[in-house]
Amino acid sequence: MTRVMEHLKAQKETFAVSPFVTFLRDSSFSPQVRLRFLPSVAPLVMGSSELGASLRGEEPAPQQSFLESPHWAPFLKDLQALDLHSVANVNSMLQLLWGEDCGPVRETLYDIISLATDANPVRRQVLLLALEAVGNECLGALEQVAREFEASTRKQLSCIRSMRSLFDLRPLRDATVEMDLLPEMEQESLAIIDEVFAMTGHVADHLLDYVMRWFENQEKPSRPPSISDWIAAQSFQEFGFARIEALCRSSGFSSADTEKVQRYFDFMTKSWNTRLIGEASPWKSDISDDHTPFELSIALEADRPEIRFLIEAQNSPTSLQTSWDDGLAINERLNKELGVPLDSFNTVKDLFEPKNPEARFSLWHAFCLKPDGRAEIKVYLNPLARGPEHANTLVKEALARLGFANAWRFLSEVVMRRGALDQPLYFSLDLSGQAVSRVKIYVAHRDAAFEDIEAAMSLAKEYKQGEARAFCESIQGEFTAQRSTLTCWAFTSDDDDKPYSVTLHCPIRCYADNDRDALRRIRTVLDPKSHAVLDRTAWALANQTGRRLDEGVGLIQWASMRREGGAVRATFYLAAEAYGFVAPRNQATSWEYASEVPGAQVFQLSSAA
């Protein structure tokens, strides 16, 4: 029985940090918001007596009325206290029990009762243990929410407390621990535990999705009649500040740190951020699909996320050359006013000056606020600045000048073994003045297969076999998009023989049906503790521009992962959507702005490789 109990403990620990339980424990949401799902669990409350009887091996009553469930009256009272439902007549009672949103809970309840009814005593006791584990985690979180609600409103929520008795199975648990199981019964017990956690996990995801839909359907703040007019009338500074504030606040940043990010955004966009956004982007910036010249991103790893932004300097009009010249001016300001060193950049500057009129960009700047409060600045240069036929030669020369000759040998012989199908796309330099210099090369893998990505990622020092394939399968599922899957290879000057880290970048907006679907895909690979942070971020940014997550795709542009220092870091790149958003894939035959944006024009997703 020891193995069964250890397996149960592991499943319980995983469930304890699941998106639903994490959401329940997240006090940044009000208690009323966290309990929005309660009407959906009406069948469980109503069927609690029948469930209890089946778990005890008793014959359930042939017919049960509303009044025969000891938890039903307190449940209705709690719904009224929370302003969630008012049962005025039989019809409203039936709607509460048999409504569409109750379906998954009702079906799971029937499945569990069926399992318990057909089980022998040993199977029933294992089922009891699994349900007790799930129930205690949920009730522990719900009791916390109830205490917060009662403290703020002085109203009592009695149903949550009364439900505790349903899962108080300690005597049975103690008896089960003493049992010795035959090998075949042990395997069956493990399977029962997995089945219970799979069923309840499905229900938990449904309940969280119910709350998400409620969030998205809330009345938006007052807007002018045309959302596009409202955004077009703002300056880039105003719009950028608002997007940064929404991102930082939803991520748990303090006002001081939020203002720090905004100050850097203002500093790095100073020459053009007072201009009005306008109805259409005059320059087809490749930073985002709608051509907004800046992008936000959030990196999730430990307790505190990193916040970043990426910008492309603008002029009137903007061109590859003006973007380059204005980017150089940003560098000079960074150097003179903030002491940012430019030695590495100046060493390779002449190589990347744009000569190819078909290049998509010339010079981008990125800012990152680290968890310890440090600010980091990076530049992104274009290996295609002189044309794709010169990209490899250009990157090789740049690495040699910077003292990374071995890095090119590794890239050319190991990473880019498929010839022209593997192409360097971005060349990134840190400008943070650290003792050990760093350089990153992003490689686009055209027409790749899972095996190609797995083979490339397996070269990383800390890589775990199968990790890249699992990430790709969850995020994109195939390799059919216009934008290629990327890998990013980071080298340091003290050891350029092999990369110190490798990051996998998947263009999730090319595969997800909409941004709600993107969040669902991400949940399968993201550390459960970070789910609530990313959910809040997506909701906040979508609500700010007056749309639901299922009304468009591309708010979450890229999803990336890398393993470093024994931990996995996931980063999500978020479109600013100043000029519109792409219609959901399952509702449109072409890539176009969603109908909410009046006067919008159809545009094709540009390919990055």
Coordinates of C-alpha atoms in Angstrom, one line a residue:
M1 CA 0.0 0.0 0.0
T2 CA 3.0 2.3 0.4
R3 CA 3.4 2.8 -3.3
V4 CA -0.3 3.7 -3.6
M5 CA -0.1 6.2 -0.9
E6 CA 3.1 7.8 -2.4
H7 CA 1.3 8.1 -5.7
L8 CA -1.7 9.6 -4.1
K9 CA 0.5 12.2 -2.4
A10 CA 2.2 13.1 -5.6
Q11 CA -1.1 13.6 -7.4
K12 CA -2.4 15.6 -4.5
E13 CA 0.6 17.9 -4.6
T14 CA 0.2 18.4 -8.3
F15 CA -3.5 19.2 -7.9
A16 CA -2.7 21.7 -5.1
V17 CA -0.9 23.9 -7.6
S18 CA -3.4 23.4 -10.5
P19 CA -4.8 26.5 -12.2
F20 CA -8.1 26.2 -10.4
V21 CA -6.7 25.8 -6.9
T22 CA -4.1 28.5 -7.6
F23 CA -6.9 30.9 -8.7
L24 CA -8.9 30.1 -5.5
R25 CA -6.0 31.0 -3.3
D26 CA -5.1 34.2 -5.3
S27 CA -6.2 37.0 -3.0
S28 CA -5.6 39.6 -5.7
F29 CA -9.1 38.6 -6.9
S30 CA -12.0 39.5 -4.6
P31 CA -13.8 36.6 -2.9
Q32 CA -16.9 37.3 -4.9
V33 CA -14.9 36.8 -8.2
R34 CA -13.2 33.6 -7.0
L35 CA -16.6 32.1 -6.1
R36 CA -18.3 33.0 -9.4
F37 CA -18.4 29.4 -10.4
L38 CA -20.5 28.2 -7.5
P39 CA -23.8 27.9 -9.4
S40 CA -22.1 25.4 -11.7
V41 CA -21.6 23.0 -8.8
A42 CA -25.3 22.8 -7.9
P43 CA -25.5 19.1 -9.1
L44 CA -22.7 18.1 -6.7
V45 CA -24.4 19.8 -3.8
M46 CA -27.8 18.4 -4.7
G47 CA -26.4 14.9 -5.2
S48 CA -24.1 14.9 -2.1
S49 CA -26.3 12.5 -0.1
E50 CA -26.4 10.0 -3.0
L51 CA -22.7 10.4 -3.5
G52 CA -22.1 9.8 0.2
A53 CA -24.2 6.7 0.3
S54 CA -22.4 5.1 -2.7
L55 CA -19.0 5.9 -1.1
R56 CA -20.1 4.1 2.0
G57 CA -21.4 1.1 0.0
E58 CA -25.0 1.8 0.9
E59 CA -28.0 1.6 -1.4
P60 CA -28.9 5.1 -2.6
A61 CA -32.4 6.4 -2.0
P62 CA -34.7 5.7 -5.0
Q63 CA -35.7 9.3 -5.2
Q64 CA -34.4 12.4 -3.6
S65 CA -36.0 15.8 -3.3
F66 CA -34.3 19.2 -2.9
L67 CA -35.0 19.2 0.8
E68 CA -33.3 15.9 1.5
S69 CA -29.8 17.2 0.8
P70 CA -28.5 18.6 4.0
H71 CA -26.3 21.1 2.0
W72 CA -28.9 22.4 -0.4
A73 CA -30.5 25.1 1.7
P74 CA -27.2 26.5 2.9
F75 CA -26.0 26.4 -0.7
L76 CA -29.0 28.5 -1.9
K77 CA -28.5 30.9 0.9
D78 CA -24.8 31.3 0.0
L79 CA -25.6 32.0 -3.6
Q80 CA -28.0 34.8 -2.5
A81 CA -25.4 36.3 -0.2
L82 CA -22.9 36.4 -3.1
D83 CA -25.6 37.7 -5.5
L84 CA -25.0 34.8 -7.8
H85 CA -28.5 33.3 -8.2
S86 CA -32.0 33.7 -6.9
V87 CA -34.3 30.7 -6.8
A88 CA -37.7 32.1 -7.1
N89 CA -39.6 29.2 -8.5
V90 CA -39.3 25.6 -9.7
N91 CA -38.2 26.7 -13.2
S92 CA -35.3 28.7 -11.8
M93 CA -34.4 25.7 -9.6
L94 CA -34.3 23.4 -12.6
Q95 CA -32.2 25.9 -14.5
L96 CA -29.8 25.9 -11.7
L97 CA -29.5 22.1 -11.6
W98 CA -29.8 21.4 -15.3
G99 CA -28.2 24.4 -17.0
E100 CA -25.5 23.9 -19.6
D101 CA -22.8 25.2 -17.3
C102 CA -23.6 22.4 -14.8
G103 CA -23.1 19.6 -17.4
P104 CA -19.5 18.6 -16.7
V105 CA -20.1 18.6 -12.9
R106 CA -23.3 16.6 -13.3
E107 CA -21.6 14.0 -15.6
T108 CA -18.6 13.6 -13.3
L109 CA -20.8 13.2 -10.3
Y110 CA -22.7 10.3 -12.1
D111 CA -19.4 8.7 -13.1
I112 CA -18.0 8.7 -9.5
I113 CA -21.3 7.3 -8.1
S114 CA -21.1 4.6 -10.8
L115 CA -17.5 3.8 -9.9
A116 CA -18.3 3.5 -6.2
T117 CA -21.5 1.5 -6.7
D118 CA -19.7 -1.1 -8.8
A119 CA -16.5 -1.3 -6.7
N120 CA -15.5 -4.0 -4.2
P121 CA -14.5 -2.8 -0.7
V122 CA -10.8 -2.3 -1.5
R123 CA -11.5 -0.3 -4.7
R124 CA -14.1 1.8 -2.9
Q125 CA -11.6 2.6 -0.1
V126 CA -9.0 3.7 -2.7
L127 CA -11.7 5.8 -4.4
L128 CA -12.5 7.4 -1.0
L129 CA -8.8 8.2 -0.4
A130 CA -8.5 9.9 -3.8
L131 CA -11.8 11.9 -3.4
E132 CA -10.7 12.9 0.1
A133 CA -7.4 14.3 -1.3
V134 CA -9.2 16.3 -4.0
G135 CA -12.0 17.5 -1.7
N136 CA -9.6 18.6 1.1
E137 CA -7.5 20.7 -1.4
C138 CA -10.6 22.3 -2.8
L139 CA -12.3 22.9 0.5
G140 CA -9.2 24.2 2.1
A141 CA -8.9 26.9 -0.7
L142 CA -12.7 27.6 -0.5
E143 CA -12.6 28.0 3.2
Q144 CA -9.9 30.6 2.8
V145 CA -12.1 32.5 0.3
A146 CA -15.1 32.2 2.7
R147 CA -13.1 33.7 5.6
E148 CA -12.0 36.6 3.4
F149 CA -15.6 37.2 2.3
E150 CA -16.9 37.0 5.8
A151 CA -14.2 39.4 7.1
S152 CA -15.0 42.0 4.4
T153 CA -18.8 41.7 4.4
R154 CA -19.7 40.2 7.8
K155 CA -22.0 37.7 5.9
Q156 CA -21.7 34.0 6.6
L157 CA -21.1 31.3 4.0
S158 CA -22.3 28.2 5.6
C159 CA -22.5 25.7 2.8
I160 CA -18.7 25.5 2.3
R161 CA -18.3 24.7 6.0
S162 CA -21.0 22.1 5.9
M163 CA -19.5 20.4 2.9
R164 CA -16.4 19.6 5.0
S165 CA -18.2 16.6 6.6
L166 CA -18.7 15.0 3.2
F167 CA -14.9 14.6 2.8
D168 CA -14.0 13.7 6.4
L169 CA -12.9 10.1 5.7
R170 CA -10.1 9.8 8.2
P171 CA -11.2 6.5 9.8
L172 CA -11.5 4.8 6.4
R173 CA -8.1 6.2 5.3
D174 CA -6.4 4.9 8.4
A175 CA -7.8 1.4 7.8
T176 CA -6.7 1.5 4.2
V177 CA -3.1 2.4 4.9
E178 CA -2.8 -0.8 6.9
M179 CA -3.9 -3.0 4.0
D180 CA -1.5 -5.2 2.0
L181 CA -2.3 -5.3 -1.7
L182 CA -1.5 -7.9 -4.3
P183 CA 0.4 -6.6 -7.3
E184 CA -2.6 -6.6 -9.6
M185 CA -4.7 -4.8 -7.0
E186 CA -1.9 -2.3 -6.5
Q187 CA -1.9 -1.5 -10.2
E188 CA -5.6 -1.2 -10.2
S189 CA -5.5 1.2 -7.2
L190 CA -3.0 3.4 -9.0
A191 CA -5.3 3.5 -12.0
I192 CA -8.3 4.5 -9.8
I193 CA -6.3 7.4 -8.3
D194 CA -5.3 8.6 -11.8
E195 CA -8.9 8.3 -13.0
V196 CA -10.3 10.4 -10.1
F197 CA -7.7 13.1 -10.5
A198 CA -8.3 13.2 -14.3
M199 CA -12.1 13.5 -13.9
T200 CA -11.8 16.2 -11.1
G201 CA -9.1 18.0 -13.0
H202 CA -11.4 18.2 -16.0
V203 CA -14.2 19.7 -13.8
A204 CA -11.7 22.1 -12.2
D205 CA -10.7 23.4 -15.7
H206 CA -14.3 23.8 -16.6
L207 CA -15.0 25.9 -13.5
L208 CA -12.0 28.1 -14.1
D209 CA -13.1 28.5 -17.7
Y210 CA -16.5 29.5 -16.5
V211 CA -15.0 32.3 -14.5
M212 CA -12.8 33.4 -17.4
R213 CA -15.9 33.7 -19.6
W214 CA -17.6 35.8 -16.9
F215 CA -14.5 38.1 -16.9
E216 CA -14.6 38.5 -20.6
N217 CA -18.3 39.3 -20.7
Q218 CA -18.1 42.1 -18.1
E219 CA -19.1 45.5 -19.2
K220 CA -16.0 47.3 -20.5
P221 CA -15.0 50.8 -19.3
S222 CA -16.7 53.6 -21.1
R223 CA -15.2 54.0 -24.6
P224 CA -15.8 56.2 -27.5
P225 CA -18.1 54.7 -30.2
S226 CA -15.2 53.5 -32.2
I227 CA -12.4 51.6 -30.4
S228 CA -10.0 52.3 -33.2
D229 CA -10.7 56.1 -33.0
W230 CA -10.1 55.9 -29.2
I231 CA -6.7 54.3 -29.7
A232 CA -5.8 56.4 -32.8
A233 CA -6.2 59.6 -30.8
Q234 CA -3.7 58.5 -28.2
S235 CA 0.0 59.2 -28.3
F236 CA 2.4 56.2 -28.4
Q237 CA 3.5 57.3 -24.9
E238 CA -0.1 57.2 -23.5
F239 CA -0.9 53.9 -25.1
G240 CA 2.5 52.4 -24.2
F241 CA 2.1 53.5 -20.6
A242 CA -1.4 52.1 -20.3
R243 CA -0.3 48.7 -21.8
I244 CA 2.7 48.5 -19.4
E245 CA 0.6 49.4 -16.4
A246 CA -1.9 46.7 -17.3
L247 CA 0.9 44.1 -17.7
C248 CA 2.7 45.1 -14.5
R249 CA -0.3 45.4 -12.2
S250 CA -1.7 42.1 -13.4
S251 CA 1.7 40.5 -12.8
G252 CA 1.9 41.7 -9.2
F253 CA 4.4 44.5 -9.7
S254 CA 4.5 47.4 -7.3
S255 CA 3.7 51.0 -8.4
A256 CA 7.4 51.9 -8.1
D257 CA 8.5 49.0 -10.4
T258 CA 5.7 49.8 -12.9
E259 CA 6.8 53.4 -13.0
K260 CA 10.4 52.2 -13.6
V261 CA 9.4 50.2 -16.7
Q262 CA 7.4 53.2 -17.9
R263 CA 10.4 55.6 -17.4
Y264 CA 12.6 53.4 -19.5
F265 CA 9.9 53.1 -22.2
D266 CA 9.6 56.9 -22.2
F267 CA 13.4 57.3 -22.4
M268 CA 13.9 54.8 -25.3
T269 CA 11.0 56.2 -27.3
K270 CA 11.6 59.8 -26.5
S271 CA 12.1 61.0 -30.1
W272 CA 8.7 59.7 -31.3
N273 CA 6.4 58.8 -28.4
T274 CA 4.4 62.1 -28.5
R275 CA 3.1 61.3 -32.0
L276 CA -0.5 60.1 -32.3
I277 CA -0.9 56.4 -33.1
G278 CA -3.3 57.1 -36.0
E279 CA -5.6 54.7 -37.9
A280 CA -2.9 52.7 -39.6
S281 CA 0.8 52.1 -39.1
P282 CA 2.8 54.1 -41.7
W283 CA 5.7 51.6 -41.3
K284 CA 5.2 47.9 -41.5
S285 CA 7.0 47.0 -38.3
D286 CA 7.8 43.3 -38.1
I287 CA 7.6 43.4 -34.3
S288 CA 4.0 42.5 -34.4
D289 CA 1.4 41.3 -36.9
D290 CA -0.6 44.6 -36.8
H291 CA 2.7 46.5 -37.1
T292 CA 2.6 48.3 -33.7
P293 CA 6.3 49.3 -33.2
F294 CA 6.6 47.8 -29.7
E295 CA 5.9 44.5 -28.0
L296 CA 5.6 43.4 -24.4
S297 CA 6.6 40.1 -22.8
I298 CA 6.6 38.4 -19.5
A299 CA 9.0 35.7 -18.3
L300 CA 7.7 33.3 -15.7
E301 CA 10.1 31.1 -13.6
A302 CA 10.2 31.6 -9.9
D303 CA 8.0 33.7 -7.6
R304 CA 8.4 36.9 -9.5
P305 CA 8.1 37.4 -13.2
E306 CA 10.3 39.5 -15.5
I307 CA 8.7 42.3 -17.5
R308 CA 10.1 43.3 -20.9
F309 CA 9.4 45.4 -23.9
L310 CA 10.8 45.5 -27.4
I311 CA 10.8 48.7 -29.6
E312 CA 11.6 49.8 -33.1
A313 CA 12.6 53.5 -33.5
Q314 CA 10.1 55.5 -35.6
N315 CA 10.6 58.6 -37.9
S316 CA 8.4 60.5 -40.3
P317 CA 8.6 58.6 -42.6
T318 CA 10.2 55.5 -41.2
S319 CA 12.5 53.4 -43.4
L320 CA 15.2 50.8 -42.7
Q321 CA 17.8 53.5 -42.8
T322 CA 16.0 56.0 -40.5
S323 CA 15.2 53.1 -38.1
W324 CA 18.9 52.3 -38.1
D325 CA 20.0 56.0 -37.6
D326 CA 17.4 56.6 -34.9
G327 CA 18.4 53.3 -33.2
L328 CA 22.0 54.6 -33.1
A329 CA 20.8 57.8 -31.5
I330 CA 19.1 55.7 -28.8
N331 CA 22.4 54.0 -28.2
E332 CA 24.2 57.3 -27.8
R333 CA 21.6 58.5 -25.3
L334 CA 21.8 55.3 -23.3
N335 CA 25.6 55.7 -23.2
K336 CA 25.7 59.3 -22.3
E337 CA 22.8 59.5 -19.8
L338 CA 22.7 56.0 -18.3
G339 CA 26.3 54.9 -18.8
V340 CA 25.3 51.9 -21.0
P341 CA 28.5 50.5 -22.6
L342 CA 28.6 50.3 -26.4
D343 CA 32.0 48.5 -27.0
S344 CA 30.5 45.3 -28.3
F345 CA 27.9 47.0 -30.4
N346 CA 30.5 49.3 -32.0
T347 CA 32.7 46.3 -32.8
V348 CA 30.1 44.9 -35.2
K349 CA 28.1 48.0 -36.1
D350 CA 29.3 48.3 -39.7
L351 CA 28.4 44.7 -40.5
F352 CA 24.7 45.2 -39.8
E353 CA 24.0 48.6 -41.3
P354 CA 21.0 47.8 -43.6
K355 CA 21.9 47.3 -47.3
N356 CA 19.2 44.9 -48.2
P357 CA 15.9 46.8 -49.1
E358 CA 13.9 43.6 -48.5
A359 CA 15.1 43.3 -44.9
R360 CA 12.3 43.5 -42.3
F361 CA 14.1 45.5 -39.7
S362 CA 17.5 47.1 -39.0
L363 CA 17.8 47.7 -35.3
W364 CA 15.6 46.9 -32.3
H365 CA 16.0 47.7 -28.6
A366 CA 14.8 45.6 -25.7
F367 CA 14.4 46.4 -22.0
C368 CA 14.1 43.9 -19.2
L369 CA 13.3 44.5 -15.5
K370 CA 14.9 41.6 -13.6
P371 CA 13.3 40.1 -10.4
D372 CA 16.1 41.8 -8.3
G373 CA 15.2 45.2 -9.8
R374 CA 18.1 45.4 -12.2
A375 CA 17.5 46.8 -15.7
E376 CA 19.0 45.2 -18.7
I377 CA 19.2 46.6 -22.2
K378 CA 19.7 44.5 -25.4
V379 CA 19.9 45.3 -29.1
Y380 CA 18.7 43.1 -31.9
L381 CA 20.5 43.2 -35.2
N382 CA 19.5 41.7 -38.5
P383 CA 21.7 39.0 -40.1
L384 CA 19.8 39.6 -43.3
A385 CA 20.9 43.2 -43.4
R386 CA 23.0 42.5 -46.6
G387 CA 20.7 39.9 -48.0
P388 CA 20.0 36.3 -47.1
E389 CA 22.9 35.0 -49.2
H390 CA 25.3 36.9 -46.9
A391 CA 23.7 36.0 -43.6
N392 CA 26.0 33.2 -42.6
T393 CA 29.1 35.1 -43.5
L394 CA 27.9 38.2 -41.6
V395 CA 27.2 36.2 -38.4
K396 CA 30.5 34.4 -38.6
E397 CA 32.4 37.6 -39.0
A398 CA 30.5 39.3 -36.1
L399 CA 31.1 36.4 -33.8
A400 CA 34.8 36.4 -34.7
R401 CA 35.2 40.1 -34.0
L402 CA 33.5 39.6 -30.6
G403 CA 35.8 36.7 -29.7
F404 CA 33.2 34.0 -30.2
A405 CA 34.8 32.1 -33.1
N406 CA 34.0 28.7 -31.6
A407 CA 30.4 29.7 -31.3
W408 CA 30.1 29.9 -35.1
R409 CA 31.8 26.5 -35.5
F410 CA 29.1 25.0 -33.2
L411 CA 26.2 26.8 -35.0
S412 CA 27.3 25.9 -38.5
E413 CA 28.4 22.3 -37.9
V414 CA 25.8 21.3 -35.3
V415 CA 22.7 23.6 -35.3
M416 CA 22.3 24.5 -38.9
R417 CA 23.0 21.1 -40.5
R418 CA 20.1 21.3 -42.9
G419 CA 21.7 24.1 -44.9
A420 CA 19.4 26.9 -46.2
L421 CA 16.5 25.4 -44.2
D422 CA 18.2 26.6 -41.0
Q423 CA 18.8 30.4 -41.2
P424 CA 20.1 32.9 -38.6
L425 CA 17.3 35.4 -38.1
Y426 CA 18.3 37.7 -35.2
F427 CA 21.6 38.6 -33.6
S428 CA 21.3 39.9 -30.0
L429 CA 23.9 41.7 -27.8
D430 CA 23.6 42.5 -24.2
L431 CA 24.5 46.2 -23.4
S432 CA 24.5 45.7 -19.6
G433 CA 28.3 45.9 -19.1
Q434 CA 28.7 42.6 -17.3
A435 CA 32.2 41.1 -16.8
V436 CA 31.4 38.2 -19.1
S437 CA 29.9 39.3 -22.4
R438 CA 26.9 37.5 -23.9
V439 CA 25.6 37.0 -27.4
K440 CA 22.5 35.3 -28.7
I441 CA 21.8 34.0 -32.2
Y442 CA 18.2 33.1 -33.2
V443 CA 17.9 30.4 -35.9
A444 CA 14.7 29.8 -37.9
H445 CA 14.0 26.2 -38.8
R446 CA 12.0 26.1 -42.0
D447 CA 9.9 23.1 -42.7
A448 CA 11.0 21.5 -39.5
A449 CA 9.8 18.3 -37.9
F450 CA 9.7 17.3 -34.2
E451 CA 12.8 15.3 -34.7
D452 CA 14.7 18.4 -36.1
I453 CA 13.8 20.5 -33.1
E454 CA 14.5 17.7 -30.6
A455 CA 17.9 17.1 -32.2
A456 CA 18.8 20.8 -32.0
M457 CA 17.6 21.3 -28.4
S458 CA 19.3 18.1 -27.2
L459 CA 22.6 19.9 -27.6
A460 CA 21.9 22.2 -24.6
K461 CA 23.9 21.5 -21.4
E462 CA 20.8 21.0 -19.2
Y463 CA 18.4 19.6 -21.8
K464 CA 16.0 16.8 -20.8
Q465 CA 15.1 14.4 -23.5
G466 CA 11.7 14.8 -25.0
E467 CA 11.1 18.3 -23.5
A468 CA 11.2 20.2 -26.8
R469 CA 8.9 17.7 -28.6
A470 CA 6.4 17.9 -25.7
F471 CA 6.5 21.7 -25.8
C472 CA 6.0 21.9 -29.6
E473 CA 3.2 19.3 -29.5
S474 CA 1.3 21.2 -26.8
I475 CA 1.8 24.7 -28.2
Q476 CA 1.5 24.2 -32.0
G477 CA 1.0 20.5 -32.7
E478 CA 2.4 20.7 -36.2
F479 CA 4.8 22.7 -38.4
T480 CA 2.6 24.2 -41.0
A481 CA 2.7 28.0 -40.2
Q482 CA 4.2 30.7 -42.3
R483 CA 6.4 31.7 -39.3
S484 CA 9.1 29.2 -38.5
T485 CA 9.8 27.7 -35.1
L486 CA 12.9 29.3 -33.7
T487 CA 15.8 28.3 -31.4
C488 CA 17.9 30.8 -29.6
W489 CA 21.5 30.0 -28.8
A490 CA 23.2 31.9 -26.0
F491 CA 27.0 32.0 -25.6
T492 CA 29.3 33.7 -23.1
S493 CA 32.8 35.0 -23.8
D494 CA 34.4 32.8 -21.2
D495 CA 33.1 29.6 -22.8
D496 CA 32.0 29.8 -26.4
D497 CA 32.5 26.2 -27.3
K498 CA 28.9 25.3 -26.4
P499 CA 25.9 27.5 -25.6
Y500 CA 25.1 28.0 -21.9
S501 CA 21.4 27.9 -22.7
V502 CA 19.0 27.2 -25.6
T503 CA 15.5 28.6 -25.9
L504 CA 12.7 27.2 -28.0
H505 CA 10.3 29.7 -29.5
C506 CA 6.9 28.6 -31.0
P507 CA 4.7 31.0 -32.9
I508 CA 1.5 30.1 -31.0
R509 CA -0.6 32.7 -32.7
C510 CA -0.2 30.8 -36.0
Y511 CA -1.8 27.7 -34.5
A512 CA -4.3 28.6 -31.8
D513 CA -7.9 29.2 -32.8
N514 CA -8.1 32.3 -30.6
D515 CA -6.3 33.7 -27.5
R516 CA -8.5 31.7 -25.1
D517 CA -7.3 28.5 -27.0
A518 CA -3.7 29.8 -26.7
L519 CA -4.1 30.0 -22.9
R520 CA -5.5 26.4 -22.9
R521 CA -2.5 25.2 -24.9
I522 CA -0.1 27.0 -22.6
R523 CA -1.6 25.5 -19.4
T524 CA -0.4 22.1 -20.4
V525 CA 3.3 23.1 -20.3
L526 CA 3.4 26.1 -17.9
D527 CA 4.4 25.7 -14.3
P528 CA 1.0 25.6 -12.5
K529 CA 2.0 28.3 -10.1
S530 CA 2.3 30.7 -13.0
H531 CA -1.1 30.0 -14.6
A532 CA -3.0 32.6 -12.6
V533 CA -0.4 35.3 -13.5
L534 CA -0.6 34.7 -17.2
D535 CA -4.4 34.4 -17.1
R536 CA -4.6 37.8 -15.4
T537 CA -2.2 39.3 -17.8
A538 CA -4.1 38.2 -20.9
W539 CA -7.5 39.2 -19.4
A540 CA -6.1 42.7 -18.5
L541 CA -4.6 43.4 -21.9
A542 CA -7.6 42.1 -23.8
N543 CA -10.1 44.0 -21.7
Q544 CA -8.1 47.2 -22.1
T545 CA -8.8 47.2 -25.9
G546 CA -12.4 46.1 -25.5
R547 CA -12.3 42.6 -26.7
R548 CA -12.8 39.1 -25.4
L549 CA -10.0 36.5 -25.6
D550 CA -12.1 34.4 -28.0
E551 CA -12.7 37.3 -30.3
G552 CA -9.2 37.4 -31.7
V553 CA -5.9 35.6 -32.0
G554 CA -2.4 37.0 -31.7
L555 CA -2.4 38.8 -28.3
I556 CA 0.0 36.0 -27.3
Q557 CA 2.4 35.9 -30.2
W558 CA 5.2 33.6 -29.2
A559 CA 5.6 31.0 -26.4
S560 CA 9.1 30.0 -25.4
M561 CA 10.9 27.8 -23.0
R562 CA 14.4 27.1 -21.8
R563 CA 16.0 25.0 -19.1
E564 CA 18.7 26.8 -17.1
G565 CA 20.0 26.5 -13.6
G566 CA 17.9 23.4 -13.0
A567 CA 14.6 25.3 -13.7
V568 CA 12.4 25.8 -16.7
R569 CA 11.7 29.4 -17.8
A570 CA 8.7 30.2 -20.0
T571 CA 8.3 33.5 -21.7
F572 CA 5.3 34.9 -23.5
Y573 CA 5.4 37.7 -26.1
L574 CA 2.4 39.9 -26.1
A575 CA 1.2 42.1 -29.0
A576 CA 0.3 45.7 -28.2
E577 CA -2.6 45.7 -30.8
A578 CA -2.6 49.4 -31.4
Y579 CA -3.9 48.9 -35.0
G580 CA -6.3 46.0 -34.5
F581 CA -6.2 42.3 -33.9
V582 CA -6.6 39.2 -36.1
A583 CA -9.9 37.4 -36.3
P584 CA -10.1 34.0 -34.6
R585 CA -9.0 31.2 -36.9
N586 CA -12.2 29.1 -36.5
Q587 CA -14.4 32.0 -37.5
A588 CA -12.7 33.5 -40.6
T589 CA -11.3 32.3 -43.9
S590 CA -8.7 35.0 -44.1
W591 CA -6.5 36.8 -41.6
E592 CA -8.3 40.1 -40.9
Y593 CA -8.9 42.6 -38.2
A594 CA -11.8 41.6 -36.0
S595 CA -15.1 43.3 -36.8
E596 CA -15.0 45.3 -33.6
V597 CA -12.5 47.7 -35.1
P598 CA -14.4 49.9 -37.5
G599 CA -12.7 50.7 -40.9
A600 CA -10.1 48.0 -40.4
Q601 CA -8.3 46.6 -43.4
V602 CA -7.5 43.0 -44.2
F603 CA -3.8 42.1 -43.9
Q604 CA -1.8 38.9 -44.3
L605 CA 0.3 37.6 -41.4
S606 CA 3.9 38.3 -42.4
S607 CA 6.3 35.4 -42.1
A608 CA 9.5 35.7 -40.0
A609 CA 11.3 33.1 -42.0

